[in-house]
Amino acid sequence: MAWDTTVTLGKGDVVSNESLANLLREERRFAPPADLAANANVTAEAYERAKADRLGFWAEQARRLTWAAEPTETLDWSNPPFAKWFADGKLNVAYNCVDRHVENGLGDRVAIHFEGEPGDTRSVTYAELQREVSKAAHALTELGVRTGDRVAIYLPMIPETVVAMLACARIGAPHSVVFGGFSADALATRIEDADARVVITADGGYRRGKPSALKPAVDEALTRPGTENVGNVLVVRRTGQEVAWAEGRDVWWHELVDRQPEQHTPEAFDAEHPLFILYTSGTTGKPKGILHTTGGYLTQVSYTHHAVFDLKPESDVYWCTADVGWVTGHSYIVYGPLSNGATQVLYEGTPDTPHQGRWWEIVQKYGVTILYTAPTAIRACMKWGDDIPAKFDLSSLRILGSVGEPINPEAWVWYRKHIGADKTPVVDTWWQTETGGMMISPLPGVTETKPGSAQIPLPGISATVIDDDANEVPDGSGGYLVLTEPWPSMLRTIWGDDQRYLDTYWSRFANRYFAGDGAKKDDDGDIWLLGRVDDVMLVSGHNISTTEVESALVSHPKVAEAAVVGATDPQTTQAICAFVILRGGAAEEDGLVEELRAHVSKHLGPIAKPKRILPVAELPKTRSGKIMRRLLRDVAENRTLGDVTTLTDSSVMELIQSKLPSAASED
Ligand code: ATP
Ligand code: MG
């Protein structure tokens, strides 16, 4: 195969990029299984239909929902980039996710198989969910929450979290879910920014085999200026641990919610009524309050969940391992699956508690058929060893999904082979908090998949790769990933800051949404994500993507995970610094660093050879499992660390810093 590629990323220079050619020399291809293709929910014809009439296609998908007033308009783009979708339609999201299934005779279907970390379990049917959501809606109303008021949710992964979100949706009170792992500070700034009236929390949740308190962070957050408008804290009892109690403010969930009526009449809201605010994970800086609304959002998450996972609600058992505190949990635990009447698993804890086979034990126990997780988790499982999943019966699985970061080809192949019995399609789904729903992904019954590529935009979605001058790059070249047409589940603005919305997403290129990610089209026109453009390294005049070097490192048998950053360097502008986690059993022996440098050089060319490689035990990650490269850059450049508030575990950074001077390899 001939590769004549140029890349324009970041700083605007055009260089020939032999490393790209190497990355894209991925010749493994996997056709959809014949039986899946024959019975797929969505076939190749959907692309044609959407191309011929994009808005008509989305209007048709909107009919998946039950509207109180059917929309007659599809898109109002008269004031770009402020979109209105289905603007004259009215609907209730909770009704669509719960009540209508019960009305259709599916009340006894399990909506949620809850698996607590200590091993306690609970199955919640759609009929039960309807009663719980109705009671919680009454409870919020009793606390004075009115349509339009914001409610902060700071809970572990328990059924009440789903109930709380749906109860908010039911009464038209936008929720702002904050990760249970965030500090009081992070919680306080989010409560303040959204001006929340009520906080829903728990005494604690179970993590890593013990109760982990949540309520103290709420108590502390509410002492901060800007949080005064919180009138009540509604507290779920999960762990039974001691909690401080503010009389008049704090209310137990079981005391307030349990005594409410089980029937509640859902009110229909405008399609553009705010559904939720969600703060981005903060990988690149101060979190932004992303605003999503009702009708367009639900249409796209419902459609994409149906199409990309080929969901057959009567027989599938779906499991998304994300935390509900990030957008994947919103769109693909709560709103997508429930609007489709899915049966799903909800797991509270960590994948290695009490043992590293916990996830696979859960797949076996519930007969999970569709699994959706993140590359970080897949790489952790690779690190723990192939023998662990091999002990469990994973034969129920038929589709595997990935989201959150570029998935290295090596991890993709491992996932398919060791989790998917070498036969399940892997769908690598590219999307963002801002896009609300999936945008670029294979379709499991249609696409011939390529490990490491998100491939093509979903039907009805327009995405492409452009250069600095906004010209579409030819196949085989790289540049900036942009979305060229509005889509139903797009963010409507940044909460309270329209200007930041314009500046962040719409100012770099006229009339195009700039996602912030670098990408490349291969010779077939398939899209490969290359990481954030802010992370692209400039080494001796060459632009090199972090993803490429990381994938080269992960393709070495001893490496499970890698994070690469460019550190300022007097000779080469930037020097490549790599932090690697070794696979289970691999020791940090002499000569390994040299071996890895040579391996990268062989795969990507000498220009991409890291100057320093540092084996580490852990990498700094957000709670959604993404590597925070900007912190590693701070370390590599000996700076004080930037904002660490969204980091899972800040001691990781101390560990890495303490290792730096001696263990780094230099020449
Ligand atoms: P912040 O915007 O605060 O820096 P974040 O971008 O990490 O945080 P998310 O919206 O959760 O927050 O993540 C979206 C980003 O994750 C995308 O822009 C992209 O960089 C990355 N991403 C998500 N899915 C994929 C994927 N399948 N392949 C490659 N990258 C992905
Ligand atoms: Mg982002």
Coordinates of C-alpha atoms and ligand atoms in Angstrom, one line a residue, residues 280-281 283-284 288 432-434 505 515 517 532, ligand 2:
T280 CA -17.0 18.5 31.0
S281 CA -14.4 16.3 32.6
T283 CA -9.1 17.3 30.9
T284 CA -8.2 20.6 29.2
K288 CA -17.7 24.1 31.1
Q432 CA -18.3 14.3 23.5
T433 CA -20.2 15.8 26.4
E434 CA -21.0 18.6 23.9
Y505 CA -16.5 25.8 19.5
A515 CA -14.4 19.6 18.4
D517 CA -9.6 16.8 18.4
R532 CA -6.6 16.6 21.2
Ligands
MG2 MG -13.7 18.1 25.7

